Amino acid sequence: MKSENYDSMSLKELRKEAKKKEIKYYYRLKKSELIKILKKEAMKNLDKKDIKKIIDSNPPMSEIRKIAASLEIKITRKMKKIEMIRLIKEKIKSEEKTTQNSKTVSSQNSIKIEKEIQKIEHEKQESVPKIPELPETYNKDKLVCLPVNPHWIHIYWDFSDETIQKLKNFKKVKLRIHDVTYIIFDGKNAHKTFEVEINPLEVKKYYFNVPNARANYIAEIGYENGTKFVPILRSNLVETPPNSPGSSKEEIWIDLKSLRKEKQRTKGMLVEPLKKEKKIESSVSPEHYTNN
Amino acid sequence: MYKGFFSLILHAHLPYVHHPEYEEFLEERWLFEAITETYIPLLMAFERLDRDKIPFKLTMSLTPPLLEMLSNVSLQEKYIRHMEKLIELASKEIERTKNESPELHELAKYYKKEFEDILNAFIEVYKCNIIEGFKHYNSKGNLELITCSATHAFLPFYKDYPEMVDLQLKIGIKAFEKHIGKKPKGIWLAECAYYNDLDEYLAKNGLEFFFLDSHGFWYAETPPRFGVYRPVMTPNGVFVFARDPESSEQVWSAQIGYPGDFNYREFYKDIGFEREYDYIKPYIDRSGVRVNTGIKYYKITGRVGLDKKEYYDPKIAFETAKNHARDFVTKKIEQVKRLIDNFEGEPPIIVAPFDAELFGHWWYEGPKFIEYFFRELKNQDVISAITPLEFLEKIDKVQIVRPAPSTWGANGFNEVWLNGKNDWIYPHIHEATERFLKLSKKINYQNKLHKRALNQALRELILAQSSDWAFIMTTGTSVDYAVTRVKTHLNRCLEICKWLECDKIDVARLEYYESLDDIFKDLL
């Protein structure tokens, strides 16, 4: 038996050896893993005749154990040397009967090695943490409006378990948008209110098309109790951005030295705004958005 | 006596991408490409202008994530390795093209020299930190530098979290001070995104000026008398300049803009995608995914398919850039003359902001265009280049205007950063923001470990807030990476918040996150 002393080899040498032996994925294996596989491989490549010779030459116990391990013979600590030798001899005989040519044996061996490597690979992949998904809910009551453009508002919501239980009791749940431009909203004084029926337990966001740019909106989610709308959640205030020049008639100027302010009647802009390729005028159509 | 002024603004930004746990990482190439194609070529253009005593003035925003990456030693080392490999590839190309065609062979030689010059400048001139180059021209008065919010956050979506907006600004200012050595006077609002009363926070943080897209002025409550051609002051006393739509169109527009000229280099035909797999494999991503190498042999040629493109000729392309620069100067002179007739004698300022990476990365000849522009500007006396601060020194009176909420994104508002493809991120980002802000008021700052954990939660939070991820989800390239980044940072932020909430800090894990997400290492 060629005694390759894998234990004393460096990682570089081990890799070289593994490459020579055509061990797959050798470059990804750790030093200890390489040694293990190389040793096994070395044993498996031993000719059966060589094994017999070794056994007959009264080898030390450690050598016998190695051979037994390579032939996948189960040995226990209590086993005597003679017993082991007997088991080895039997195993060789039976293998010689079933497999006439050694090529099959070696290809079987290579399949085993591949499996082993696959196992190691698999373990490695498992150890790479997958990105956990973000929570589906934070168990909090929340209704939030964000401005998209002059005519669209994005709304998202989340509920506490308590609210979910409450909502389950009502058939008609609605999302309302109130135009609250220039007013302090008291729940009833909106200039205009728009509503849609939603299934708030399945859908958690909505894009609302609103008529006015340069306006303030507040959203509410609530349920219908007879003819009455009972709000459960109210959102923050959202401002739709303007898409046309403002209407103020008064210019304010400041003198940067004296910091004195001075008012003048506006003459409008001295240069006309350039029409930017129809850009700003058209608000994006709803098919750009998905509502679920 | 000059009749009008021109202010070129380059917004230099990349999201923070650093993966110290990997030897190579695909998305780190974004930085490497920008250094090779934009930042160093710009610095080299400045150097040539300086050498030839050509006056030049421009403004650049160097965003905090970009500053943090440019000064990161591990990324600097990775950049050098990247360039060494690129030079190796160029050498192979020289050999290989010998038998292909003399034009390609010449181009291969051109690239090898380019890459060698750039790597040499990186190491020898800038000592691996090109921020030094920008600082140099800043101290000479050619280059005004401004900051940005900490991680290029889209501030209107944090309007209801004023402390978060304030933190984004404060960290942005601190990072600038650390890398540039002085307080920034101006700020580039990420995506030019402005909401009513944001100026209050800008003023509170000592920022004196910022920029908006044109309609931020046009749709203001009171029309600014001089349109977009003079700065105005916001109600809270911050100056604001607006983008000139004509300059944007001349340079930006894919159809009629200069970068679409048929002589210019074709961006989409790169040997990373053209050469056979076995040959190119060592120079693309380790996973085997083909990527741009930066070696491109073809010109735009015409409105033809990629297979019909003709060989690129740098000489002709640079000559074209020179002609375009001359044309641009002529157009700006005409524009100033037109404006001044309407302006009761007040000199107009034309403000032209662009993404810095347009020049060089997308438009390969862009840095040359900028160089020729300043050379041409020297030959006339109608228009003078100026920085916003210098212009402010020239005026005695300014109109007070409440600008309109707006952005410089497609359609002028928020839909690029808020639509069906990316809206799922906001409930999570807002939740993490609330959790963080609540803890920041609650924790005992004497407890060093708690303070450290809170700082890491903040790092994770602001990394998730970077507007780039939402943008990438909209545009559709590298979406998986953007999604992973958002989820990873938010998960880490929420995890750390939980530790703090129940006073059980996992120190080993905290250390691990600190090593991975290492932005603003010694700032927080």
PDB file of N, CA and C in Angstrom, chain B residues 384-449:
ATOM      1  N   SER B 384     -20.639  83.437 -18.763  1.00  0.00           N
ATOM      2  CA  SER B 384     -19.530  83.010 -17.914  1.00  0.00           C
ATOM      3  C   SER B 384     -19.987  81.864 -17.007  1.00  0.00           C
ATOM      4  N   ALA B 385     -19.113  80.899 -16.825  1.00  0.00           N
ATOM      5  CA  ALA B 385     -19.435  79.802 -15.913  1.00  0.00           C
ATOM      6  C   ALA B 385     -19.323  80.314 -14.484  1.00  0.00           C
ATOM      7  N   ILE B 386     -20.198  79.819 -13.630  1.00  0.00           N
ATOM      8  CA  ILE B 386     -20.243  80.332 -12.265  1.00  0.00           C
ATOM      9  C   ILE B 386     -20.772  79.232 -11.339  1.00  0.00           C
ATOM     10  N   THR B 387     -20.435  79.318 -10.067  1.00  0.00           N
ATOM     11  CA  THR B 387     -21.051  78.378  -9.119  1.00  0.00           C
ATOM     12  C   THR B 387     -22.249  79.082  -8.474  1.00  0.00           C
ATOM     13  N   PRO B 388     -23.200  78.343  -7.941  1.00  0.00           N
ATOM     14  CA  PRO B 388     -24.379  78.974  -7.335  1.00  0.00           C
ATOM     15  C   PRO B 388     -24.007  79.983  -6.253  1.00  0.00           C
ATOM     16  N   LEU B 389     -23.027  79.624  -5.427  1.00  0.00           N
ATOM     17  CA  LEU B 389     -22.647  80.533  -4.343  1.00  0.00           C
ATOM     18  C   LEU B 389     -22.109  81.848  -4.875  1.00  0.00           C
ATOM     19  N   GLU B 390     -21.285  81.765  -5.928  1.00  0.00           N
ATOM     20  CA  GLU B 390     -20.737  82.993  -6.514  1.00  0.00           C
ATOM     21  C   GLU B 390     -21.855  83.855  -7.091  1.00  0.00           C
ATOM     22  N   PHE B 391     -22.850  83.202  -7.672  1.00  0.00           N
ATOM     23  CA  PHE B 391     -23.954  83.970  -8.229  1.00  0.00           C
ATOM     24  C   PHE B 391     -24.722  84.691  -7.120  1.00  0.00           C
ATOM     25  N   LEU B 392     -24.908  83.977  -6.011  1.00  0.00           N
ATOM     26  CA  LEU B 392     -25.654  84.578  -4.895  1.00  0.00           C
ATOM     27  C   LEU B 392     -24.952  85.823  -4.366  1.00  0.00           C
ATOM     28  N   GLU B 393     -23.629  85.813  -4.469  1.00  0.00           N
ATOM     29  CA  GLU B 393     -22.877  86.985  -4.000  1.00  0.00           C
ATOM     30  C   GLU B 393     -23.120  88.202  -4.888  1.00  0.00           C
ATOM     31  N   LYS B 394     -23.547  87.928  -6.128  1.00  0.00           N
ATOM     32  CA  LYS B 394     -23.718  89.030  -7.083  1.00  0.00           C
ATOM     33  C   LYS B 394     -25.076  89.714  -6.978  1.00  0.00           C
ATOM     34  N   ILE B 395     -26.006  89.116  -6.280  1.00  0.00           N
ATOM     35  CA  ILE B 395     -27.349  89.704  -6.317  1.00  0.00           C
ATOM     36  C   ILE B 395     -27.705  90.392  -4.990  1.00  0.00           C
ATOM     37  N   ASP B 396     -28.521  91.453  -5.082  1.00  0.00           N
ATOM     38  CA  ASP B 396     -28.914  92.184  -3.872  1.00  0.00           C
ATOM     39  C   ASP B 396     -30.352  91.880  -3.478  1.00  0.00           C
ATOM     40  N   LYS B 397     -31.127  91.474  -4.461  1.00  0.00           N
ATOM     41  CA  LYS B 397     -32.551  91.272  -4.180  1.00  0.00           C
ATOM     42  C   LYS B 397     -32.982  89.913  -4.702  1.00  0.00           C
ATOM     43  N   VAL B 398     -33.841  89.280  -3.947  1.00  0.00           N
ATOM     44  CA  VAL B 398     -34.301  87.977  -4.414  1.00  0.00           C
ATOM     45  C   VAL B 398     -35.789  87.829  -4.075  1.00  0.00           C
ATOM     46  N   GLN B 399     -36.486  87.124  -4.935  1.00  0.00           N
ATOM     47  CA  GLN B 399     -37.919  86.926  -4.706  1.00  0.00           C
ATOM     48  C   GLN B 399     -38.122  85.769  -3.726  1.00  0.00           C
ATOM     49  N   ILE B 400     -39.085  85.926  -2.829  1.00  0.00           N
ATOM     50  CA  ILE B 400     -39.404  84.829  -1.907  1.00  0.00           C
ATOM     51  C   ILE B 400     -40.552  84.021  -2.507  1.00  0.00           C
ATOM     52  N   VAL B 401     -40.301  82.751  -2.688  1.00  0.00           N
ATOM     53  CA  VAL B 401     -41.271  81.894  -3.366  1.00  0.00           C
ATOM     54  C   VAL B 401     -41.382  80.575  -2.623  1.00  0.00           C
ATOM     55  N   ARG B 402     -42.593  80.081  -2.515  1.00  0.00           N
ATOM     56  CA  ARG B 402     -42.771  78.747  -1.943  1.00  0.00           C
ATOM     57  C   ARG B 402     -42.779  77.758  -3.108  1.00  0.00           C
ATOM     58  N   PRO B 403     -41.706  76.995  -3.281  1.00  0.00           N
ATOM     59  CA  PRO B 403     -41.636  76.146  -4.475  1.00  0.00           C
ATOM     60  C   PRO B 403     -42.687  75.034  -4.425  1.00  0.00           C
ATOM     61  N   ALA B 404     -42.968  74.464  -5.582  1.00  0.00           N
ATOM     62  CA  ALA B 404     -43.966  73.398  -5.663  1.00  0.00           C
ATOM     63  C   ALA B 404     -43.313  72.040  -5.418  1.00  0.00           C
ATOM     64  N   PRO B 405     -43.998  71.170  -4.676  1.00  0.00           N
ATOM     65  CA  PRO B 405     -43.486  69.804  -4.512  1.00  0.00           C
ATOM     66  C   PRO B 405     -43.278  69.182  -5.891  1.00  0.00           C
ATOM     67  N   SER B 406     -42.126  68.574  -6.101  1.00  0.00           N
ATOM     68  CA  SER B 406     -41.793  68.065  -7.439  1.00  0.00           C
ATOM     69  C   SER B 406     -40.567  67.173  -7.339  1.00  0.00           C
ATOM     70  N   THR B 407     -40.266  66.469  -8.424  1.00  0.00           N
ATOM     71  CA  THR B 407     -39.036  65.676  -8.517  1.00  0.00           C
ATOM     72  C   THR B 407     -38.510  65.799  -9.943  1.00  0.00           C
ATOM     73  N   TRP B 408     -37.336  65.285 -10.201  1.00  0.00           N
ATOM     74  CA  TRP B 408     -36.847  65.304 -11.578  1.00  0.00           C
ATOM     75  C   TRP B 408     -37.050  63.939 -12.251  1.00  0.00           C
ATOM     76  N   GLY B 409     -37.883  63.106 -11.656  1.00  0.00           N
ATOM     77  CA  GLY B 409     -38.140  61.796 -12.248  1.00  0.00           C
ATOM     78  C   GLY B 409     -39.084  61.869 -13.428  1.00  0.00           C
ATOM     79  N   ALA B 410     -39.252  60.750 -14.137  1.00  0.00           N
ATOM     80  CA  ALA B 410     -40.170  60.692 -15.266  1.00  0.00           C
ATOM     81  C   ALA B 410     -41.531  61.201 -14.815  1.00  0.00           C
ATOM     82  N   ASN B 411     -42.116  62.084 -15.608  1.00  0.00           N
ATOM     83  CA  ASN B 411     -43.398  62.728 -15.323  1.00  0.00           C
ATOM     84  C   ASN B 411     -43.327  63.786 -14.219  1.00  0.00           C
ATOM     85  N   GLY B 412     -42.181  63.951 -13.604  1.00  0.00           N
ATOM     86  CA  GLY B 412     -41.996  65.087 -12.711  1.00  0.00           C
ATOM     87  C   GLY B 412     -42.467  64.916 -11.274  1.00  0.00           C
ATOM     88  N   PHE B 413     -43.036  63.736 -10.967  1.00  0.00           N
ATOM     89  CA  PHE B 413     -43.519  63.553  -9.590  1.00  0.00           C
ATOM     90  C   PHE B 413     -42.942  62.265  -8.997  1.00  0.00           C
ATOM     91  N   ASN B 414     -43.766  61.515  -8.266  1.00  0.00           N
ATOM     92  CA  ASN B 414     -43.184  60.448  -7.442  1.00  0.00           C
ATOM     93  C   ASN B 414     -43.341  59.034  -7.999  1.00  0.00           C
ATOM     94  N   GLU B 415     -43.969  58.890  -9.152  1.00  0.00           N
ATOM     95  CA  GLU B 415     -44.355  57.528  -9.549  1.00  0.00           C
ATOM     96  C   GLU B 415     -43.196  56.571  -9.822  1.00  0.00           C
ATOM     97  N   VAL B 416     -42.023  57.108 -10.120  1.00  0.00           N
ATOM     98  CA  VAL B 416     -40.882  56.209 -10.330  1.00  0.00           C
ATOM     99  C   VAL B 416     -40.538  55.474  -9.027  1.00  0.00           C
ATOM    100  N   TRP B 417     -40.729  56.158  -7.900  1.00  0.00           N
ATOM    101  CA  TRP B 417     -40.350  55.596  -6.600  1.00  0.00           C
ATOM    102  C   TRP B 417     -41.541  55.054  -5.824  1.00  0.00           C
ATOM    103  N   LEU B 418     -42.725  55.153  -6.432  1.00  0.00           N
ATOM    104  CA  LEU B 418     -43.933  54.638  -5.779  1.00  0.00           C
ATOM    105  C   LEU B 418     -44.904  54.139  -6.841  1.00  0.00           C
ATOM    106  N   ASN B 419     -44.873  52.853  -7.096  1.00  0.00           N
ATOM    107  CA  ASN B 419     -45.782  52.248  -8.068  1.00  0.00           C
ATOM    108  C   ASN B 419     -45.936  50.775  -7.702  1.00  0.00           C
ATOM    109  N   GLY B 420     -46.721  50.064  -8.501  1.00  0.00           N
ATOM    110  CA  GLY B 420     -47.054  48.673  -8.183  1.00  0.00           C
ATOM    111  C   GLY B 420     -45.858  47.753  -8.034  1.00  0.00           C
ATOM    112  N   LYS B 421     -44.708  48.166  -8.567  1.00  0.00           N
ATOM    113  CA  LYS B 421     -43.530  47.291  -8.480  1.00  0.00           C
ATOM    114  C   LYS B 421     -42.755  47.466  -7.183  1.00  0.00           C
ATOM    115  N   ASN B 422     -42.880  48.643  -6.560  1.00  0.00           N
ATOM    116  CA  ASN B 422     -42.033  48.874  -5.384  1.00  0.00           C
ATOM    117  C   ASN B 422     -42.801  49.359  -4.151  1.00  0.00           C
ATOM    118  N   ASP B 423     -44.126  49.528  -4.268  1.00  0.00           N
ATOM    119  CA  ASP B 423     -44.848  50.100  -3.128  1.00  0.00           C
ATOM    120  C   ASP B 423     -44.802  49.220  -1.880  1.00  0.00           C
ATOM    121  N   TRP B 424     -44.532  47.915  -2.063  1.00  0.00           N
ATOM    122  CA  TRP B 424     -44.484  47.001  -0.914  1.00  0.00           C
ATOM    123  C   TRP B 424     -43.393  47.351   0.095  1.00  0.00           C
ATOM    124  N   ILE B 425     -42.415  48.142  -0.326  1.00  0.00           N
ATOM    125  CA  ILE B 425     -41.304  48.410   0.607  1.00  0.00           C
ATOM    126  C   ILE B 425     -41.697  49.436   1.683  1.00  0.00           C
ATOM    127  N   TYR B 426     -42.649  50.341   1.359  1.00  0.00           N
ATOM    128  CA  TYR B 426     -42.881  51.460   2.276  1.00  0.00           C
ATOM    129  C   TYR B 426     -43.512  51.091   3.615  1.00  0.00           C
ATOM    130  N   PRO B 427     -44.506  50.168   3.658  1.00  0.00           N
ATOM    131  CA  PRO B 427     -45.020  49.805   4.986  1.00  0.00           C
ATOM    132  C   PRO B 427     -43.899  49.308   5.907  1.00  0.00           C
ATOM    133  N   HIS B 428     -42.950  48.569   5.335  1.00  0.00           N
ATOM    134  CA  HIS B 428     -41.848  48.025   6.146  1.00  0.00           C
ATOM    135  C   HIS B 428     -40.847  49.108   6.532  1.00  0.00           C
ATOM    136  N   ILE B 429     -40.504  49.950   5.562  1.00  0.00           N
ATOM    137  CA  ILE B 429     -39.540  51.013   5.869  1.00  0.00           C
ATOM    138  C   ILE B 429     -40.126  51.957   6.932  1.00  0.00           C
ATOM    139  N   HIS B 430     -41.403  52.272   6.780  1.00  0.00           N
ATOM    140  CA  HIS B 430     -42.022  53.173   7.763  1.00  0.00           C
ATOM    141  C   HIS B 430     -42.086  52.530   9.150  1.00  0.00           C
ATOM    142  N   GLU B 431     -42.421  51.251   9.180  1.00  0.00           N
ATOM    143  CA  GLU B 431     -42.476  50.553  10.474  1.00  0.00           C
ATOM    144  C   GLU B 431     -41.093  50.566  11.141  1.00  0.00           C
ATOM    145  N   ALA B 432     -40.069  50.225  10.360  1.00  0.00           N
ATOM    146  CA  ALA B 432     -38.708  50.223  10.910  1.00  0.00           C
ATOM    147  C   ALA B 432     -38.320  51.627  11.374  1.00  0.00           C
ATOM    148  N   THR B 433     -38.736  52.636  10.605  1.00  0.00           N
ATOM    149  CA  THR B 433     -38.438  54.017  10.974  1.00  0.00           C
ATOM    150  C   THR B 433     -39.080  54.357  12.325  1.00  0.00           C
ATOM    151  N   GLU B 434     -40.348  53.991  12.479  1.00  0.00           N
ATOM    152  CA  GLU B 434     -41.042  54.266  13.741  1.00  0.00           C
ATOM    153  C   GLU B 434     -40.371  53.563  14.915  1.00  0.00           C
ATOM    154  N   ARG B 435     -40.046  52.289  14.690  1.00  0.00           N
ATOM    155  CA  ARG B 435     -39.414  51.513  15.776  1.00  0.00           C
ATOM    156  C   ARG B 435     -38.096  52.136  16.183  1.00  0.00           C
ATOM    157  N   PHE B 436     -37.315  52.523  15.173  1.00  0.00           N
ATOM    158  CA  PHE B 436     -36.015  53.115  15.465  1.00  0.00           C
ATOM    159  C   PHE B 436     -36.176  54.428  16.225  1.00  0.00           C
ATOM    160  N   LEU B 437     -37.065  55.299  15.720  1.00  0.00           N
ATOM    161  CA  LEU B 437     -37.222  56.622  16.341  1.00  0.00           C
ATOM    162  C   LEU B 437     -37.689  56.496  17.789  1.00  0.00           C
ATOM    163  N   LYS B 438     -38.580  55.539  18.009  1.00  0.00           N
ATOM    164  CA  LYS B 438     -39.083  55.330  19.367  1.00  0.00           C
ATOM    165  C   LYS B 438     -37.925  54.912  20.293  1.00  0.00           C
ATOM    166  N   LEU B 439     -37.126  53.971  19.811  1.00  0.00           N
ATOM    167  CA  LEU B 439     -36.000  53.505  20.622  1.00  0.00           C
ATOM    168  C   LEU B 439     -34.975  54.601  20.851  1.00  0.00           C
ATOM    169  N   SER B 440     -34.790  55.441  19.833  1.00  0.00           N
ATOM    170  CA  SER B 440     -33.757  56.470  19.954  1.00  0.00           C
ATOM    171  C   SER B 440     -34.096  57.443  21.085  1.00  0.00           C
ATOM    172  N   LYS B 441     -35.379  57.514  21.446  1.00  0.00           N
ATOM    173  CA  LYS B 441     -35.762  58.398  22.553  1.00  0.00           C
ATOM    174  C   LYS B 441     -35.733  57.673  23.886  1.00  0.00           C
ATOM    175  N   LYS B 442     -35.636  56.347  23.807  1.00  0.00           N
ATOM    176  CA  LYS B 442     -35.827  55.552  25.008  1.00  0.00           C
ATOM    177  C   LYS B 442     -34.542  54.975  25.605  1.00  0.00           C
ATOM    178  N   ILE B 443     -33.597  54.650  24.733  1.00  0.00           N
ATOM    179  CA  ILE B 443     -32.456  53.879  25.244  1.00  0.00           C
ATOM    180  C   ILE B 443     -31.555  54.725  26.148  1.00  0.00           C
ATOM    181  N   ASN B 444     -30.814  54.033  26.948  1.00  0.00           N
ATOM    182  CA  ASN B 444     -29.855  54.682  27.830  1.00  0.00           C
ATOM    183  C   ASN B 444     -28.535  54.831  27.067  1.00  0.00           C
ATOM    184  N   TYR B 445     -28.194  56.067  26.724  1.00  0.00           N
ATOM    185  CA  TYR B 445     -27.005  56.286  25.894  1.00  0.00           C
ATOM    186  C   TYR B 445     -25.703  56.057  26.665  1.00  0.00           C
ATOM    187  N   GLN B 446     -25.825  55.926  28.007  1.00  0.00           N
ATOM    188  CA  GLN B 446     -24.629  55.615  28.795  1.00  0.00           C
ATOM    189  C   GLN B 446     -24.206  54.166  28.570  1.00  0.00           C
ATOM    190  N   ASN B 447     -25.192  53.357  28.210  1.00  0.00           N
ATOM    191  CA  ASN B 447     -24.910  51.952  27.952  1.00  0.00           C
ATOM    192  C   ASN B 447     -24.304  51.838  26.549  1.00  0.00           C
ATOM    193  N   LYS B 448     -23.003  51.600  26.502  1.00  0.00           N
ATOM    194  CA  LYS B 448     -22.275  51.648  25.227  1.00  0.00           C
ATOM    195  C   LYS B 448     -22.783  50.613  24.235  1.00  0.00           C
ATOM    196  N   LEU B 449     -23.124  49.452  24.777  1.00  0.00           N
ATOM    197  CA  LEU B 449     -23.587  48.378  23.892  1.00  0.00           C
ATOM    198  C   LEU B 449     -24.932  48.748  23.262  1.00  0.00           C
TER     199      LEU B 449
END
